[in-house]
mmCIF file with all atom_site columns, C-alpha atoms in Angstrom:
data_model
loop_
_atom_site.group_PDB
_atom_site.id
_atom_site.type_symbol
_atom_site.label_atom_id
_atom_site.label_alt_id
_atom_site.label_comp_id
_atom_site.label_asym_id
_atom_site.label_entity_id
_atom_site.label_seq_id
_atom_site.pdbx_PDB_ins_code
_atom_site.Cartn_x
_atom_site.Cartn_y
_atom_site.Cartn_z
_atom_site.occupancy
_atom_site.B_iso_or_equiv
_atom_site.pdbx_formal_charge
_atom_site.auth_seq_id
_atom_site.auth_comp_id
_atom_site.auth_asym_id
_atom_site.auth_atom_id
_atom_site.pdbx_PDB_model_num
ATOM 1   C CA . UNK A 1 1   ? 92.727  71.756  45.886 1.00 0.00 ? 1   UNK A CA 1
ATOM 2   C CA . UNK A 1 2   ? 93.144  72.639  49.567 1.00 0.00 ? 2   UNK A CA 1
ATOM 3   C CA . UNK A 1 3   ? 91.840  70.887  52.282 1.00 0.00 ? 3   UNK A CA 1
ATOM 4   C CA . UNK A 1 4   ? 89.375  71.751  55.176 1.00 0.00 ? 4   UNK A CA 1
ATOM 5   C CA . UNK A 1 5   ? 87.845  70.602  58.876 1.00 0.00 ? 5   UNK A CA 1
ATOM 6   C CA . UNK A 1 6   ? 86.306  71.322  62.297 1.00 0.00 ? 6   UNK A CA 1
ATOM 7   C CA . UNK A 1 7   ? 85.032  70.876  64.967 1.00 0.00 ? 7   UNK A CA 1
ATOM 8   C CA . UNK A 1 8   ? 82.107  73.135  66.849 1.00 0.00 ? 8   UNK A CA 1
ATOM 9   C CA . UNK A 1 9   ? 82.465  72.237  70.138 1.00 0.00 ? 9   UNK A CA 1
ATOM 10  C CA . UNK A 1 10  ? 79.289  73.278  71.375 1.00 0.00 ? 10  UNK A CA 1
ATOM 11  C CA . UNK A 1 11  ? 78.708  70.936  74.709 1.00 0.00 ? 11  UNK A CA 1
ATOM 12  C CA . UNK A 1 12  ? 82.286  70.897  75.684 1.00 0.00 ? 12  UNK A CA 1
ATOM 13  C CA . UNK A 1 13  ? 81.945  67.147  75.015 1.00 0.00 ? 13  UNK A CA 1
ATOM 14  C CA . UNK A 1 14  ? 85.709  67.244  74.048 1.00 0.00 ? 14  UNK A CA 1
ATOM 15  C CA . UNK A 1 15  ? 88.762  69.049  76.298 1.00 0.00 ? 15  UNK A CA 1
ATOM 16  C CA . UNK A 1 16  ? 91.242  71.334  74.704 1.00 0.00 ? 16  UNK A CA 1
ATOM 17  C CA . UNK A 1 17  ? 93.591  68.686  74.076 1.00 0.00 ? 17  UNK A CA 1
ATOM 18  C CA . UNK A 1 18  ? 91.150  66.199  73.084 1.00 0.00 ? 18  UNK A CA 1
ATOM 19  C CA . UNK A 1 19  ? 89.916  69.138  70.278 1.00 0.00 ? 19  UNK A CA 1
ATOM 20  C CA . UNK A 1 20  ? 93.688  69.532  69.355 1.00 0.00 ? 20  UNK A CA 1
ATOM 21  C CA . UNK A 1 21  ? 94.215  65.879  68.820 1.00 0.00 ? 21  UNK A CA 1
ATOM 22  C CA . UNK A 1 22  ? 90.941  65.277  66.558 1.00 0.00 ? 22  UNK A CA 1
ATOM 23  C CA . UNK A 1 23  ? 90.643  68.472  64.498 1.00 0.00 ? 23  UNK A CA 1
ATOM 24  C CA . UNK A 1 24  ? 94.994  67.412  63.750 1.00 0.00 ? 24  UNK A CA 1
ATOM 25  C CA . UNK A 1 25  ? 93.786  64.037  62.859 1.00 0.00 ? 25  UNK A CA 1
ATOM 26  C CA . UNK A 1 26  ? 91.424  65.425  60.456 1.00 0.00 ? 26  UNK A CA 1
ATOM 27  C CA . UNK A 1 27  ? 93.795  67.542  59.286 1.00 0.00 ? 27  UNK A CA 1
ATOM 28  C CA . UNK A 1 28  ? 96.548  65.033  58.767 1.00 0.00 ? 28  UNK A CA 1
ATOM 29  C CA . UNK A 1 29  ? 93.606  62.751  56.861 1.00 0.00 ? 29  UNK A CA 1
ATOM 30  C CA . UNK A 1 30  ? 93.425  65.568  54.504 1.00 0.00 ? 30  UNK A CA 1
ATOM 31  C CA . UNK A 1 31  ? 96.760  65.928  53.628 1.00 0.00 ? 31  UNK A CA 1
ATOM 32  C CA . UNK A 1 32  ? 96.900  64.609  50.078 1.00 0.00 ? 32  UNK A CA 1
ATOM 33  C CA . UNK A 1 33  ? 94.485  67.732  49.521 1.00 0.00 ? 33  UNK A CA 1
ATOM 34  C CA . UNK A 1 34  ? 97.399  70.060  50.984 1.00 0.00 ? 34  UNK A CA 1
ATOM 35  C CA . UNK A 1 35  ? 101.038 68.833  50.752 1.00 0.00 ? 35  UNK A CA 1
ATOM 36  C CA . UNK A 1 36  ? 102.114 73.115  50.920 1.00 0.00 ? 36  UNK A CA 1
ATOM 37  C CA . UNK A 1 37  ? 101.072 73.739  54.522 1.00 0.00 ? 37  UNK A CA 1
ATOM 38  C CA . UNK A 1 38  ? 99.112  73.181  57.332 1.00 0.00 ? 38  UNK A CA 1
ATOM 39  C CA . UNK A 1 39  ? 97.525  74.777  59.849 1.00 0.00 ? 39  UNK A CA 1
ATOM 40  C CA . UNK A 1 40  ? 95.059  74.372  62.635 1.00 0.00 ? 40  UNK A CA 1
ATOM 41  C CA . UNK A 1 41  ? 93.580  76.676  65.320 1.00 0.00 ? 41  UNK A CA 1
ATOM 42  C CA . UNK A 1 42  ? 91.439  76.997  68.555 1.00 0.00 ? 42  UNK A CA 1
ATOM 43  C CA . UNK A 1 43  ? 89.585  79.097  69.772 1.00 0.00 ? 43  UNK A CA 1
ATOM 44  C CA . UNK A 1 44  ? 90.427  80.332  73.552 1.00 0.00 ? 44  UNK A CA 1
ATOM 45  C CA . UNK A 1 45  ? 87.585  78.455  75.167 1.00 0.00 ? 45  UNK A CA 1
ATOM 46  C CA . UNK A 1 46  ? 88.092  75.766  73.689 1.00 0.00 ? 46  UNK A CA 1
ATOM 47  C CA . UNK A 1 47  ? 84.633  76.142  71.484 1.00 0.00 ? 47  UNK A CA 1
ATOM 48  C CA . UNK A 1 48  ? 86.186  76.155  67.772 1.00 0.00 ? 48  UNK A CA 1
ATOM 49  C CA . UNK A 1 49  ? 88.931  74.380  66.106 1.00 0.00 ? 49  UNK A CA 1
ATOM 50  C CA . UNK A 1 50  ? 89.982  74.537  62.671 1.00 0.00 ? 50  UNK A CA 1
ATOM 51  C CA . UNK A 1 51  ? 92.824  72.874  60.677 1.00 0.00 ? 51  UNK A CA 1
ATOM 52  C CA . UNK A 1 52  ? 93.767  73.351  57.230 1.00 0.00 ? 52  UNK A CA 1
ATOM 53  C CA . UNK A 1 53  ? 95.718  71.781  54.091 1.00 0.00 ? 53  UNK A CA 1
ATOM 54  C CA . UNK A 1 54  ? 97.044  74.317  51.906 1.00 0.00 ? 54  UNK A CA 1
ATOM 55  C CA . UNK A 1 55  ? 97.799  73.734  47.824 1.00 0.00 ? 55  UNK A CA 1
ATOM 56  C CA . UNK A 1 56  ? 99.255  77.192  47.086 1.00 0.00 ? 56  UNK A CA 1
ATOM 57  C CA . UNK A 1 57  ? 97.698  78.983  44.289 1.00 0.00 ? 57  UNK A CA 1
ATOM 58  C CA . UNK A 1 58  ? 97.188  82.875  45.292 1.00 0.00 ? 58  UNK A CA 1
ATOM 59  C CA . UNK A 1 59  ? 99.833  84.758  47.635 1.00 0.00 ? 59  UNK A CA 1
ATOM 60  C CA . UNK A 1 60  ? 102.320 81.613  47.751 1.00 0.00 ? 60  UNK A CA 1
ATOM 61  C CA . UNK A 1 61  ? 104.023 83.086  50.391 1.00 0.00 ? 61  UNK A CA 1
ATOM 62  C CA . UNK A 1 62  ? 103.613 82.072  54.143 1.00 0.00 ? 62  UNK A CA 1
ATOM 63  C CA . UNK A 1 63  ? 101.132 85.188  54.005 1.00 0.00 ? 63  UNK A CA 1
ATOM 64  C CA . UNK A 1 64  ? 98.679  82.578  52.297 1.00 0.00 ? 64  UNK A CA 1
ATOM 65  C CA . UNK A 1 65  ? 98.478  79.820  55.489 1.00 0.00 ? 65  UNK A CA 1
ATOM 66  C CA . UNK A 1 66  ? 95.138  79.298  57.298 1.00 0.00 ? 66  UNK A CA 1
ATOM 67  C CA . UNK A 1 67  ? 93.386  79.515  59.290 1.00 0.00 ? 67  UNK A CA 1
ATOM 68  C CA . UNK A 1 68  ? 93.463  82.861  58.647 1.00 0.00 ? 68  UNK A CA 1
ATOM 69  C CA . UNK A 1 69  ? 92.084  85.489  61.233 1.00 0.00 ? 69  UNK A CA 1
ATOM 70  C CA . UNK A 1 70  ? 91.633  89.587  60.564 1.00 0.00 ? 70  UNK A CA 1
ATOM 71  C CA . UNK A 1 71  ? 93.951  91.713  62.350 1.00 0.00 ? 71  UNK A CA 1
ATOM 72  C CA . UNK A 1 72  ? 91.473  92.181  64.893 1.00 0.00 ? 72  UNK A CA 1
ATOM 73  C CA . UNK A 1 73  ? 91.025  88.536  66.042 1.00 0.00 ? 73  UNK A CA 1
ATOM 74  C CA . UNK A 1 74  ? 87.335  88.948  65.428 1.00 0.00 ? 74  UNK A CA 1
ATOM 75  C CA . UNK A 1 75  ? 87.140  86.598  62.554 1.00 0.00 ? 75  UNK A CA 1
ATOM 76  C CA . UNK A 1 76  ? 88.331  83.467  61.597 1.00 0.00 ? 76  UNK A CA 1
ATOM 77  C CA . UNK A 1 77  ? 88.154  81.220  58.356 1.00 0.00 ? 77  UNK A CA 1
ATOM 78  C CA . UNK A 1 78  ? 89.395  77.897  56.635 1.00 0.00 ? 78  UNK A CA 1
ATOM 79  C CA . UNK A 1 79  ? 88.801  77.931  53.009 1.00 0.00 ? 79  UNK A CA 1
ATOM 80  C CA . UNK A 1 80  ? 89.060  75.702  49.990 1.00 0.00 ? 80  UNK A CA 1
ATOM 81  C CA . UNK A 1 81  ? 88.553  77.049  46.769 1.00 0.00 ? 81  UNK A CA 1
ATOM 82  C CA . UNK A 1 82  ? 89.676  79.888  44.666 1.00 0.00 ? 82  UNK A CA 1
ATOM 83  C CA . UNK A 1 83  ? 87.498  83.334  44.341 1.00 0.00 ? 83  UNK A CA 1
ATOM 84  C CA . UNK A 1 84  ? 88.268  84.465  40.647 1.00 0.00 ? 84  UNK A CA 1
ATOM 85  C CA . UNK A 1 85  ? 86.987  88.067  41.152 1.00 0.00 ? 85  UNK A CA 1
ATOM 86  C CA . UNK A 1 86  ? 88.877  88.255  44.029 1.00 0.00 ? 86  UNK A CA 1
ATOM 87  C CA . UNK A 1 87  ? 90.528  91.348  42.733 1.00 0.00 ? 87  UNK A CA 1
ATOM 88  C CA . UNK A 1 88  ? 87.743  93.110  42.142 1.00 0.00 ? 88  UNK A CA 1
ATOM 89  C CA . UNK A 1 89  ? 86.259  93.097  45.440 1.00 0.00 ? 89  UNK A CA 1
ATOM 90  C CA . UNK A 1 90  ? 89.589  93.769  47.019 1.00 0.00 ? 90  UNK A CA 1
ATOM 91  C CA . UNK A 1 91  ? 89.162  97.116  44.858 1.00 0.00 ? 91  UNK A CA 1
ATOM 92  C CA . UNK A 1 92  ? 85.493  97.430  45.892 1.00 0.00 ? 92  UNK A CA 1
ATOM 93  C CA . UNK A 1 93  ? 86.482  97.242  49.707 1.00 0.00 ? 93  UNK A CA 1
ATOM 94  C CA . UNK A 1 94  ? 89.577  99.219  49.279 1.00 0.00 ? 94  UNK A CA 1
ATOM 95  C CA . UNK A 1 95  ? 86.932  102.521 48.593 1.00 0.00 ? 95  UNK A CA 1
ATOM 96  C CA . UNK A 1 96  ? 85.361  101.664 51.825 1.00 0.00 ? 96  UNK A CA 1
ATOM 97  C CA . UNK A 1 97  ? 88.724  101.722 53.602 1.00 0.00 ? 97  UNK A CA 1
ATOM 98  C CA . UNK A 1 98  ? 89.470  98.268  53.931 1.00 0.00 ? 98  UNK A CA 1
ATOM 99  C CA . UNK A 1 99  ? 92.973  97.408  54.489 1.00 0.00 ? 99  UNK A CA 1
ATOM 100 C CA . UNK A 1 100 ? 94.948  94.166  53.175 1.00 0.00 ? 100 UNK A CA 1
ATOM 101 C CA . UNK A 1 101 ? 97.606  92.596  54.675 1.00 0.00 ? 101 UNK A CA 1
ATOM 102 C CA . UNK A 1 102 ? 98.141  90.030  51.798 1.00 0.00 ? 102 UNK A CA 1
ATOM 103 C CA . UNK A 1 103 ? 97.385  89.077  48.624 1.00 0.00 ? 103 UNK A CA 1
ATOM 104 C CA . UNK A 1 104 ? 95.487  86.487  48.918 1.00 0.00 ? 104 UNK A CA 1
ATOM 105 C CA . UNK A 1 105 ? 91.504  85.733  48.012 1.00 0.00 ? 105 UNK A CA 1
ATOM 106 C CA . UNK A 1 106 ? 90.967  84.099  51.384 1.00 0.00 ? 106 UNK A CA 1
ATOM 107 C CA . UNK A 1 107 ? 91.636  87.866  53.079 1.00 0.00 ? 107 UNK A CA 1
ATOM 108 C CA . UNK A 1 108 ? 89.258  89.220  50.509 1.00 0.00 ? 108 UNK A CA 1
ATOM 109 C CA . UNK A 1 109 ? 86.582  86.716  51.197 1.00 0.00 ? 109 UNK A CA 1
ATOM 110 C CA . UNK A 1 110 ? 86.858  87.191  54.955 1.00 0.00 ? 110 UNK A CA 1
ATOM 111 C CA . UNK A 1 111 ? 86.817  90.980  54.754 1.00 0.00 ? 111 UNK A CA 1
ATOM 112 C CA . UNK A 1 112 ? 83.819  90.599  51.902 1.00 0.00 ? 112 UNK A CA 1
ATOM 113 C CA . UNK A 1 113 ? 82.071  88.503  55.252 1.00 0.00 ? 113 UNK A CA 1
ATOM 114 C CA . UNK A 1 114 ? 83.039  91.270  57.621 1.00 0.00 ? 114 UNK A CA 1
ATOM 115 C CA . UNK A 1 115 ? 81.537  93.875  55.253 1.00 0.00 ? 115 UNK A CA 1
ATOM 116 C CA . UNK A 1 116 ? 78.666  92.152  53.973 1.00 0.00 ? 116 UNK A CA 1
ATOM 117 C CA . UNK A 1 117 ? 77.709  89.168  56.048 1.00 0.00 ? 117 UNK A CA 1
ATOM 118 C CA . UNK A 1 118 ? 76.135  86.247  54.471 1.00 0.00 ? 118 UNK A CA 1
ATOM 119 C CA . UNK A 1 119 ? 74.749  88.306  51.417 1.00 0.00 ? 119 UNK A CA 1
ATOM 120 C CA . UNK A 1 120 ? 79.313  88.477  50.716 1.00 0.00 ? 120 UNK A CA 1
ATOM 121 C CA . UNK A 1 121 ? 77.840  85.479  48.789 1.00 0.00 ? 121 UNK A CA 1
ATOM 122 C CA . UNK A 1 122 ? 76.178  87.321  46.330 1.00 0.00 ? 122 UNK A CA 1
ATOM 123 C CA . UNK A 1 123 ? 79.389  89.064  45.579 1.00 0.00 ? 123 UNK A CA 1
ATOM 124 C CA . UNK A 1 124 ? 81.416  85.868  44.896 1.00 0.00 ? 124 UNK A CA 1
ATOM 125 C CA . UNK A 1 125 ? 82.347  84.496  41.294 1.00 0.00 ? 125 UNK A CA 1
ATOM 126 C CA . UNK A 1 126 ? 84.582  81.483  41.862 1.00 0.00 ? 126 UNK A CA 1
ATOM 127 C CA . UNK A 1 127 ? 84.195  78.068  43.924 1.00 0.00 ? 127 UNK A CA 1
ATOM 128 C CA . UNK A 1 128 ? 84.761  77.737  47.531 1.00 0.00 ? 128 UNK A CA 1
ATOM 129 C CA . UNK A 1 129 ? 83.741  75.391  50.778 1.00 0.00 ? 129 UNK A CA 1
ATOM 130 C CA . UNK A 1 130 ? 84.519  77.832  53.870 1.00 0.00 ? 130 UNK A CA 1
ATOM 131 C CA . UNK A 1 131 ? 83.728  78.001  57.534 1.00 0.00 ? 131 UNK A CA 1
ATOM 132 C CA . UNK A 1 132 ? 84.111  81.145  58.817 1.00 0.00 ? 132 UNK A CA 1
ATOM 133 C CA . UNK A 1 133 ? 83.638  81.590  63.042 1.00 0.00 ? 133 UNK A CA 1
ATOM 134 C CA . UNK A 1 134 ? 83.185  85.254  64.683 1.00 0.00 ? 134 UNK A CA 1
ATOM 135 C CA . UNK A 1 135 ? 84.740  85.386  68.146 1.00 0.00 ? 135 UNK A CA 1
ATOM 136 C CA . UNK A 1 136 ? 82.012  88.074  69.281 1.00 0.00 ? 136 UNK A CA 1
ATOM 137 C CA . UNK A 1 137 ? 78.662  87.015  68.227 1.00 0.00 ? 137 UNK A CA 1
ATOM 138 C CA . UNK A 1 138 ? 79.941  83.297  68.448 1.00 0.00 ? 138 UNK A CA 1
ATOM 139 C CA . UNK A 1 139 ? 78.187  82.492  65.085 1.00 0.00 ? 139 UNK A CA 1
ATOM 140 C CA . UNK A 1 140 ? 79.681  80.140  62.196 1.00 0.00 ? 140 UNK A CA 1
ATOM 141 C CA . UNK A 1 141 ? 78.837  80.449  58.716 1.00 0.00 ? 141 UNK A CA 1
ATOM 142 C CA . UNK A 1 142 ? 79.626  77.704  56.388 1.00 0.00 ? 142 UNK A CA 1
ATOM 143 C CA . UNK A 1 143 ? 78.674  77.831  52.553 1.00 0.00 ? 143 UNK A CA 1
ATOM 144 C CA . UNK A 1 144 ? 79.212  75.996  49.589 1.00 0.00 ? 144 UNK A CA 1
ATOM 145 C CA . UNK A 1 145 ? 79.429  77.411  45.558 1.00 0.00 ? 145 UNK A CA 1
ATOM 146 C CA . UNK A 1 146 ? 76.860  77.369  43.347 1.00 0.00 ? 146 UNK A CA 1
ATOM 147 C CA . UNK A 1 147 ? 78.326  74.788  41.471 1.00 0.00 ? 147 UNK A CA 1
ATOM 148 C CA . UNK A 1 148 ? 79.341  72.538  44.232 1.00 0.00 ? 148 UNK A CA 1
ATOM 149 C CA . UNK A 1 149 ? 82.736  72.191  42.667 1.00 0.00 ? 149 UNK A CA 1
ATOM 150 C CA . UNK A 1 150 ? 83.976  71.804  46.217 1.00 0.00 ? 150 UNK A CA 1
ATOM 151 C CA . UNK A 1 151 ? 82.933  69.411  48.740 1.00 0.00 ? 151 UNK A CA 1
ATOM 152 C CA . UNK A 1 152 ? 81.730  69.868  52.370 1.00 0.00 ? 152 UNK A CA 1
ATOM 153 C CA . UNK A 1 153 ? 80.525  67.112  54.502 1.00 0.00 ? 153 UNK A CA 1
ATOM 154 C CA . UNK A 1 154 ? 79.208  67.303  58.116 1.00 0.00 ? 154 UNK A CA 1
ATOM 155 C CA . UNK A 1 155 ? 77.907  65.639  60.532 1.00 0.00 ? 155 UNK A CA 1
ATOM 156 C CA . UNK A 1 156 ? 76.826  65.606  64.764 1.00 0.00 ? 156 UNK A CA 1
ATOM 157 C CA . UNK A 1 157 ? 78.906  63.418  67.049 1.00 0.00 ? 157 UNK A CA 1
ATOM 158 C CA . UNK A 1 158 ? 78.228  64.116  70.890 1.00 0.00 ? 158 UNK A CA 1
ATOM 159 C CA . UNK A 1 159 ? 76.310  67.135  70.341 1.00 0.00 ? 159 UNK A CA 1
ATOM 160 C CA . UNK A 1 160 ? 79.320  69.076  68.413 1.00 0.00 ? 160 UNK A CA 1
ATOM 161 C CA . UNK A 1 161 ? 78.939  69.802  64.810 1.00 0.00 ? 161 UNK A CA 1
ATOM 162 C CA . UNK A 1 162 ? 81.873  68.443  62.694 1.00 0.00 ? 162 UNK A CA 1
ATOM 163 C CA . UNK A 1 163 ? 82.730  69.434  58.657 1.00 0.00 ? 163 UNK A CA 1
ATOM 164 C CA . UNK A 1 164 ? 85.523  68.688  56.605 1.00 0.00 ? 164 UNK A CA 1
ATOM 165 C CA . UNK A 1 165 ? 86.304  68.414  53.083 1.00 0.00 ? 165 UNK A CA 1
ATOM 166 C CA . UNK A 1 166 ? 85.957  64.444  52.794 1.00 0.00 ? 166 UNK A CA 1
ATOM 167 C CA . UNK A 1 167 ? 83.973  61.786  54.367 1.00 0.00 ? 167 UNK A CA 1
ATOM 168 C CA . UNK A 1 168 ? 87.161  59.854  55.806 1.00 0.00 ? 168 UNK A CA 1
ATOM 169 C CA . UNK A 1 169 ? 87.930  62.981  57.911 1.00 0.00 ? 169 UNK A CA 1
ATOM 170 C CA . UNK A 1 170 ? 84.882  62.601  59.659 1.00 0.00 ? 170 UNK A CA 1
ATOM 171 C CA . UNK A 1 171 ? 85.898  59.699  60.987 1.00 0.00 ? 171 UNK A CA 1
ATOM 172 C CA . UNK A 1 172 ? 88.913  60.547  62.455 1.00 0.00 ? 172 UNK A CA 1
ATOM 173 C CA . UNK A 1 173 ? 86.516  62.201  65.775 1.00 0.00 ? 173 UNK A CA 1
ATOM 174 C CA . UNK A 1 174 ? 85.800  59.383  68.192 1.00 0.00 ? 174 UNK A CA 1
ATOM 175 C CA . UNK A 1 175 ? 81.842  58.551  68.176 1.00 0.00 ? 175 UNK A CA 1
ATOM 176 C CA . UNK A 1 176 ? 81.432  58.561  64.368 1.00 0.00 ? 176 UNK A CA 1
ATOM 177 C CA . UNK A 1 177 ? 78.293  57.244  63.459 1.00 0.00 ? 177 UNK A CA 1
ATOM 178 C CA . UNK A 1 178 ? 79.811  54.114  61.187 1.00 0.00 ? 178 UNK A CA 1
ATOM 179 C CA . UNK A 1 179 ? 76.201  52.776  60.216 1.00 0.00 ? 179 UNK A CA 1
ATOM 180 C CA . UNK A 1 180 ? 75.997  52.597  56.460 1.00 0.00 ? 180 UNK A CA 1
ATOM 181 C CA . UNK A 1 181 ? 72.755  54.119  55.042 1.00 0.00 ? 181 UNK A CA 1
ATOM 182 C CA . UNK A 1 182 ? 71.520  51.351  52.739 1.00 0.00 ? 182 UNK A CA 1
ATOM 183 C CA . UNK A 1 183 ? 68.602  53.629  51.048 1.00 0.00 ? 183 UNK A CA 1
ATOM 184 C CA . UNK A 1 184 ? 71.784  55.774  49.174 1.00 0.00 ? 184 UNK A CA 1
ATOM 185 C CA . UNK A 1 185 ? 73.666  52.725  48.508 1.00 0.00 ? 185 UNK A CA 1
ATOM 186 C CA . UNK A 1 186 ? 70.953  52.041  45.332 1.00 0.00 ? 186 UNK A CA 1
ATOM 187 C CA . UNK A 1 187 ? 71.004  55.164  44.299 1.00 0.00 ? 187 UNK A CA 1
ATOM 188 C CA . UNK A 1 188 ? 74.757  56.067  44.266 1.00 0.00 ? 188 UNK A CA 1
ATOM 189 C CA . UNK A 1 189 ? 75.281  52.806  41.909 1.00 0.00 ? 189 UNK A CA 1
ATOM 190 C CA . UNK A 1 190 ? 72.268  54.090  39.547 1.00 0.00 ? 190 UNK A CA 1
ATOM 191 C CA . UNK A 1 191 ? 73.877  57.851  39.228 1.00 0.00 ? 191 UNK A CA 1
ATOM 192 C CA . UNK A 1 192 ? 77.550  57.692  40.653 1.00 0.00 ? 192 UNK A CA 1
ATOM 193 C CA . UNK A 1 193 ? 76.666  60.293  42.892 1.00 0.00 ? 193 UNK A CA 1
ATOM 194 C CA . UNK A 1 194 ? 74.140  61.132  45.275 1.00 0.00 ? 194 UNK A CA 1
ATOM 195 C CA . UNK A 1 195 ? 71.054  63.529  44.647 1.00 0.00 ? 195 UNK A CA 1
ATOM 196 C CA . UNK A 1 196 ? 70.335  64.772  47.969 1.00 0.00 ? 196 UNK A CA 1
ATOM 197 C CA . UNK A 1 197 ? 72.005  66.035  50.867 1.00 0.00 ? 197 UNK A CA 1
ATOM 198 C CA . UNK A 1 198 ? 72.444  62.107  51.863 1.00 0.00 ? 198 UNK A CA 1
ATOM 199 C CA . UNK A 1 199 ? 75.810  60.374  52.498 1.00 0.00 ? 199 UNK A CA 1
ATOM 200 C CA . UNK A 1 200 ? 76.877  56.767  52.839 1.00 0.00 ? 200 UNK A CA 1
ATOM 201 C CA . UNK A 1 201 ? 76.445  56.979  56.910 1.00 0.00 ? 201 UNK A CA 1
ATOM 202 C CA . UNK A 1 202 ? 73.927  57.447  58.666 1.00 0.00 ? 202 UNK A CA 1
ATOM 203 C CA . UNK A 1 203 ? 73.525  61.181  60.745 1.00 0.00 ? 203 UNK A CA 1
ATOM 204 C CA . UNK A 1 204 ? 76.354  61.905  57.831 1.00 0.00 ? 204 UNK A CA 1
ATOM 205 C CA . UNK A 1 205 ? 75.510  64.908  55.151 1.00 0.00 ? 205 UNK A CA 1
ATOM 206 C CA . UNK A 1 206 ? 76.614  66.732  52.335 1.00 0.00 ? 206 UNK A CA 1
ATOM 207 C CA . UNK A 1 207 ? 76.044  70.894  51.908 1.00 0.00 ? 207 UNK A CA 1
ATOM 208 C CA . UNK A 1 208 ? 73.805  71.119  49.083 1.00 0.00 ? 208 UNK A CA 1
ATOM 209 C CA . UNK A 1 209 ? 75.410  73.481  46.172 1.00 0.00 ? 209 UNK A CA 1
ATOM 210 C CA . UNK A 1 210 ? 74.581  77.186  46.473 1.00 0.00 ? 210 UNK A CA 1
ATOM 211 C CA . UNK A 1 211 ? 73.607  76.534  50.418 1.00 0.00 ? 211 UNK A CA 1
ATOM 212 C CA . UNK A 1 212 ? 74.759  77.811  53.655 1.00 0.00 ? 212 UNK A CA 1
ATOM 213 C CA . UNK A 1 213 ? 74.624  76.965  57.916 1.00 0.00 ? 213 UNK A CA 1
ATOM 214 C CA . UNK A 1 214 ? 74.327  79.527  60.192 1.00 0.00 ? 214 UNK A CA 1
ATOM 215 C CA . UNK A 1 215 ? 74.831  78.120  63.523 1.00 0.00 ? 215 UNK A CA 1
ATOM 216 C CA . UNK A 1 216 ? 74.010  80.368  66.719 1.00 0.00 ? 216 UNK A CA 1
#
């Protein structure tokens, strides 16, 4: 169990230190996810920031921590979850002259997006939340497993998109929307979970299982 968050900071409605503080506030609300490591990172302009809470399973060396970029800079990922054929691909890549500098899945999975885009999905056997941001086409893609074994939340607050891997973390960004959405309140008691994309806040959302953002 590892723990993710961010912050897309589309508007600038938050400075470079103000993105530092929150997305290391969600981070440190995340930490019983991650007691390993921790990470965050931010993107030169200020646009993206990431943080991370690692549980080491793959590649327990300092290899492992995210965020985790390609040796290029280009791309950029926080990821919770494990990718079980992970080996596999690497091998599948590997004919197509793809280089690793670890051994861990989350290199594999960012490569597998580099090579494939958003149809890497396809390739995938395993469960995983991820955001992964690409410094040249400024594009994020977030997705989800099948499964929805793990979680990913998300939400708007000033006009900048904001995910993590729990609710709580969410509220760490000043401007949360706190308003309780009384409609899911019903239903969460009937099932003990909730069947939509709903949350307990208003404005506040799950990723479906099997789904994926692209944001532009």
């Amino acid at each position: 169990m590892c723990g993710i968050a961010g912050i897309i900071n589309f508007n600038h409605a938050f400075t470079k230190k103000a993105l530092g503080d929150h997305v290391f506030a969600m981070g440190e609300s995340l930490s019983h996810r991650g007691p390993d490591d921790d990470g965050i990172w931010i993107s030169e302009h200020a646009h993206v920031a990431f943080a991370h809470r690692r549980l080491s399973i793959i590649d327990l060396s300092a290899a492992g921590k995210q965020p985790l970029l390609t040796t290029d800079q280009r791309y950029v990922i926080t990821f919770n979850g494990e990718i079980y054929n992970h080996n596999e691909i690497r091998a599948e890549l590997r004919k197509k002259n793809i280089t690793f500098r670890t051994s861990t899945d989350t290199e594999v999975l960012l490569e597998a997006y580099r090579e494939w885009g958003d149809d890497c999905l396809s390739h995938f056997d395993g469960m995983f939340a991820f955001v992964i941001y690409d410094a040249v086409t400024r594009k994020i893609f977030a997705a989800r497993d099948p499964f929805g074994e793990k979680p990913f939340y998300y939400t708007w607050i000033k006009g900048t998109f904001v995910f993590a891997s729990e609710l709580h973390a969410l509220t760490q960004v000043p401007g949360f929307n706190l308003n309780t959405n009384l409609d899911r309140i019903s239903e969460y008691l009937a099932l003990q979970y909730f069947d939509s994309e709903s949350t307990f806040y208003n404005n506040t959302y799950k990723l479906l299982p099997g789904s994926a953002i692209l944001l532009d």
